[in-house]
Amino acid sequence: METFNNPKPVLHLLLLPCLLLYSSIAFSSSVEAAMHTNNWAVLVCTSRFWFNYRHMANTLSLYRTVKRLGIPDERIILMLADDMACNTRNKYPAQVFNNENHRLNLYGDNVEVDYRGYEVTVENFLRVLTGRHETAVPRSKRLLSDEGSHILLYMTGHGGDEFLKFQDSEELQSHDLADAVKQMKEKHRFKELLIMVDTCQAATLFNQLQSPGVLAIGSSMKGENSYSHHLDSDVGVSVVDRFTYYTLAFFERLNIYDNASLSSLFSSYNPSWLMSTAYYRKGVYKRSLEEVPVTTFFGSVMETIHTDAAYKALSRRNSGKFEAQTSLDQSVHHSERRTPVKVNDRDETHNINPEGQEGASKCPWSTFCNKFLKAENVDSLVNYGLVAMVPFLMISMWLVR
Amino acid sequence: MAETREKSHKPKPRVRPIVRLGIFLVSHSFLVSVVCCTSGVLALFLLPVLAKNTYISENALMPGSASPMLSNQHVLDGNRLVKDLTNSNLKSSETGIESHKIIAQYMLDLGAEVSFHKFHPQMNQFHPLHFFSSPDSGKIQENYSCSSYGINTVGVIRAPRGDGKEAIVLVTPYNALKSGFGEALSLGIAYSVFSLLTQVTWLAKDIIWLVADSQFGEYAAVSAWLREYQTPKFSSLSTLNSEMCPDINNLFEIKVHSVAGSKFSNSFRRAGTMAAALVLKVRDQGEQFEDTISIYAEASNGQMPNLDLINVVNYLAVHRQGLRVNVEKLRSLLNSSWLKSLGEIFESLAKVAKTLNPKCKFGIPATEYVEGTATLASSLYYQALGVPTGPHGAFRDYQVDAITLEISPKFSLDKVWRNDILLRGGRLIEGVIRSVNNLLEKFHQSFFLYLLTSPSKFVSVGVYMIAFALLIAPLPMVAASLYVDANSSSNFLKGDSSTPSAVTDAAEHGITIRSWKWLNSAKLVFIVHLWGAIVSLLPYFICQIPDCSPTTSFVIWVLLSILSLLILNSVLASPLACVKASQEKEWALVKSVTISSVFIGLGLMSVINFATAEIGALVMVPMCLLAQPLKLDVRAGTLRSCCRIICNLVLGHIAFPPAAFFLLKGMLDGFGSANVGDFWMWVESLWAWNSATYLFIGMVQLPCWVLCVSILFHSC
């Protein structure tokens, strides 16, 4: 290593300002974190047993909705604590309905359940959120979000004052959830997060939440119960909860191009229909709800950025990608894997070095150019160019005359 | 050391508050016992007022959430079976076998697994060691004959997607030799449900339909099948049977050939563990104005099925099928005016309470109170008896929750009515089965210890124990106070007579003697209890005497009992007699020990069978507390002692078990039919059902009565 380093002290000196420049750019972009990159959904049904049919139906209905609105299957983590479709008590084997008219089978061919049965535990749930998995866990079971991700977290089951029951045996408490969200924030795992909970006393689950960029809505306030919407006398169980039913009713009217805002969704919950008070908590969520379309969370609608030049904005993209990759690596890192990651870093810096060197040799003109590029003033660059053209034009005119 | 010495020198050492409270209660034991006993009796009469409405405790049950699927087609199927059965009764002389064949054929046509189970009825024999023991499989009888056997027809539907670990049992008792129309109708209802269940996709538990051959009694058939089901025999008895009785075997052979290729099986068919069992009966003559359904739940030793099962049936019958639900009542109480006035008093008290505090809402109308009390009394009575009220009792021995449903239709013969009963009864059964099918675990959420005051009201163990606890609370206090009194009075006498110089020596000696004096009384009590045990064992030997009428058996029993008492007294208690005469307050010590033993006996019994202990306490506690030598009272001659003499004499008569039995029987059925042999028959039934009540009467109540009578006639 030393032999490698020693012959080129001058080169290092040359390199230093460029690296500083580069890192300052990267830092500024990570603080900004403005770009919305992708949408994720984590849908959790936490209760077992046949008589909790409706919780699975809730979750599957939401799954269908977010899929319809454009979140692909690989970005949906679906956790179902029990398999109602194959329960022996199910009159319609391998089918799940959320309405007594039985028009829509929620358990069709293309349902990908990531965590099922006894895999749905508080531990696994927190692992999914924070991204601390065993090495053997496949990518399809991980929440591979980045700092530009919008995440929808939907949970249903039986809850109480500041807790949510998992599997009839353990419970997720409000500070567990808050802690997980805080970790996610610190690991840049999301840009915006919507937590939607349909349980009894759901609002109490958000009591400890403090992280910025987190919106939360619960089906009922403290001391209130969330009720089921209706009973399917053919299947013999209640098939959907009220809160979820009216959420779905809201989304049934929408398609991917609609611009309905989150506030219109939140105000659509009528306490007399729900028989409970839907409560949302804005916390440190900066944007005004009227301006946020529901598809921010319930669909995958990207913001289109208009650029004049096809490739000019590339450098910025590159930096973003690089950040995403490192954050991804962080989320997976283990002591065994740390060394290869480091090596990768060095490779990358090495790869970048020649470019930097080139840039340094072309100074000062290229740095000037770079500055312009990095200042993202493409238009002004063009303008400056045009202005610079004027003397040339005048000189050439003068010569011709 | 110095400190402790100082403390010991203090004249009055500090007594802990709990001890002081104890001393206070003991010293005021008379007042305490009066207050406690009256409040105990009052609490018992308050129970109907305190009864709570039943509710479905288990979430998984969800009764009535699914709409019934039983259609007219299934009813028609059921009707067809009823017709065939009634016709075959008319036609064939060998009806027993014929009708079983018909039923089996019908089951096979539905695609169910069918097997016959043949059994030999068991004699009701007195096994002294069989109380509390679980029924065993090894009861091999040598004296069966080929002519007397019963055939249970068993059909099993396997749950199409189930794991086969659990089952629900539907039982219809059926006597092929002399079946009434009601039995055929109950088979029709069961068949219509069965035919539906072969088609449905939602079964999670297997369904077993047992047509129990009730020619030897409904209970015998069901318990024989259950014994075979739960404790399989691995002996060669079954092969022995078939070798010795070829005619039974022939029947099976014929059956196999006639339905070759089907699911008929010669071997015993099993499904999983039983989640619940329903026994379905239809009463032959219905005299009510509307269709009612009676629920019988009491199993042996006052065990009850889980309250949820009754709730489910009650909910579905009332709210879905519009049937009236009945539980057993003591009809004689319904018209009693004193109960009605008591109810009115409670009602007005509740009104007063409501004016004082509008939030408190206890209190029920007087008529409802009378009904509640009648139901409660019958609930207590049947639990106390310890004899199951139907074939469901056999299931309880294996910890399976079971009840008997008896439908008594409003009677008419037209076909519309019959279809209606088939439809509603069938839908009720279907609903209950679907609800139990939803269960994930055994019934465990709701109460097992309760008394019903109406089909939809119950008194839980936490409430009814209060009455009993109040009733027996004074016993230890009175025992302690009697003991203290007896000791201190004799102490006083002795201290008075002796000279001061001899005091220390004599006092030390006297203390040692006095402190052990109660052993004499304890010995007496022990002897009497030993005698009680012997008396309760005597029937085992009397049973062996062939050709003995109940009356003579009873007389022999009484004579032997008296004889054994005399022998025991002369052998063991003779040295006691001379000591007894010398002591002044000896009867108080005897009473104290008696009361202690009664307290222990009642406490133990309340764990085994609460109702028995409660009824026993109602009689025995006043008797024990009031017992005092008649001579003393006669000598005193005051009004108070006169009252006590009368009370003692009355209680002394009532508390004697046979007298109590005849009194009760007379009150319920009228005195005309009373017969000495009846008591023997009753006792026989008690031990035949392994009822702990028999042990209680023999080993607690009878000795207590003897001791109290001996106190009454004590010569002091």
PDB file of C-alpha atoms in Angstrom, chain A residues 48-52 82 84-94 158 168 231-238, chain B residues 58-62 64-69 161-163 166 201-205 434 436-441:
ATOM      1  CA  ARG A  48     -54.778 -15.188  13.087  1.00  0.00           C
ATOM      2  CA  PHE A  49     -57.888 -17.313  13.250  1.00  0.00           C
ATOM      3  CA  TRP A  50     -60.945 -17.751  11.151  1.00  0.00           C
ATOM      4  CA  PHE A  51     -63.045 -15.179  12.942  1.00  0.00           C
ATOM      5  CA  ASN A  52     -60.466 -12.535  11.966  1.00  0.00           C
ATOM      6  CA  ASP A  82     -53.076 -16.506   8.589  1.00  0.00           C
ATOM      7  CA  MET A  84     -58.075 -17.636   5.353  1.00  0.00           C
ATOM      8  CA  ALA A  85     -58.351 -18.719   1.766  1.00  0.00           C
ATOM      9  CA  CYS A  86     -57.241 -22.219   2.611  1.00  0.00           C
ATOM     10  CA  ASN A  87     -58.946 -22.388   5.992  1.00  0.00           C
ATOM     11  CA  THR A  88     -61.123 -25.459   6.157  1.00  0.00           C
ATOM     12  CA  ARG A  89     -64.013 -23.327   7.354  1.00  0.00           C
ATOM     13  CA  ASN A  90     -63.988 -21.258   4.196  1.00  0.00           C
ATOM     14  CA  LYS A  91     -67.018 -22.019   2.129  1.00  0.00           C
ATOM     15  CA  TYR A  92     -65.232 -20.824  -0.988  1.00  0.00           C
ATOM     16  CA  PRO A  93     -61.872 -22.560  -0.962  1.00  0.00           C
ATOM     17  CA  ALA A  94     -58.919 -20.452  -2.137  1.00  0.00           C
ATOM     18  CA  HIS A 158     -56.508  -6.128  17.116  1.00  0.00           C
ATOM     19  CA  ASP A 168     -52.441 -13.534  19.471  1.00  0.00           C
ATOM     20  CA  LEU A 231     -71.246  -9.655   7.828  1.00  0.00           C
ATOM     21  CA  ASP A 232     -71.233 -12.078   4.959  1.00  0.00           C
ATOM     22  CA  SER A 233     -73.900 -14.532   5.978  1.00  0.00           C
ATOM     23  CA  ASP A 234     -72.790 -16.920   3.287  1.00  0.00           C
ATOM     24  CA  VAL A 235     -69.212 -17.219   4.495  1.00  0.00           C
ATOM     25  CA  GLY A 236     -70.349 -16.699   8.060  1.00  0.00           C
ATOM     26  CA  VAL A 237     -67.887 -14.005   9.088  1.00  0.00           C
ATOM     27  CA  SER A 238     -67.495 -10.263   8.884  1.00  0.00           C
TER      28      SER A 238
ATOM     29  CA  GLU B  58     -65.836 -17.234  22.919  1.00  0.00           C
ATOM     30  CA  ASN B  59     -65.143 -14.999  19.918  1.00  0.00           C
ATOM     31  CA  ALA B  60     -64.668 -17.867  17.540  1.00  0.00           C
ATOM     32  CA  LEU B  61     -68.177 -19.254  17.929  1.00  0.00           C
ATOM     33  CA  MET B  62     -70.039 -16.543  16.014  1.00  0.00           C
ATOM     34  CA  GLY B  64     -75.950 -17.195  13.688  1.00  0.00           C
ATOM     35  CA  SER B  65     -73.472 -15.292  11.565  1.00  0.00           C
ATOM     36  CA  ALA B  66     -73.995 -17.682   8.707  1.00  0.00           C
ATOM     37  CA  SER B  67     -77.398 -18.081   7.174  1.00  0.00           C
ATOM     38  CA  PRO B  68     -78.761 -21.606   7.399  1.00  0.00           C
ATOM     39  CA  MET B  69     -78.291 -23.725   4.326  1.00  0.00           C
ATOM     40  CA  ARG B 161     -60.371 -30.242   3.916  1.00  0.00           C
ATOM     41  CA  GLY B 162     -60.059 -30.828   7.650  1.00  0.00           C
ATOM     42  CA  ASP B 163     -57.204 -32.437   9.470  1.00  0.00           C
ATOM     43  CA  GLU B 166     -61.590 -33.096  15.914  1.00  0.00           C
ATOM     44  CA  THR B 201     -67.412 -27.325   2.028  1.00  0.00           C
ATOM     45  CA  TRP B 202     -66.942 -25.546   5.322  1.00  0.00           C
ATOM     46  CA  LEU B 203     -66.495 -28.468   7.682  1.00  0.00           C
ATOM     47  CA  ALA B 204     -63.348 -28.273   9.775  1.00  0.00           C
ATOM     48  CA  LYS B 205     -64.317 -31.046  12.133  1.00  0.00           C
ATOM     49  CA  ARG B 434     -71.532 -24.607  12.281  1.00  0.00           C
ATOM     50  CA  VAL B 436     -68.938 -25.283  17.105  1.00  0.00           C
ATOM     51  CA  ASN B 437     -67.166 -25.986  13.824  1.00  0.00           C
ATOM     52  CA  ASN B 438     -65.711 -22.486  14.032  1.00  0.00           C
ATOM     53  CA  LEU B 439     -64.080 -23.284  17.363  1.00  0.00           C
ATOM     54  CA  LEU B 440     -60.321 -23.413  17.423  1.00  0.00           C
ATOM     55  CA  GLU B 441     -59.861 -24.882  20.862  1.00  0.00           C
TER      56      GLU B 441
END
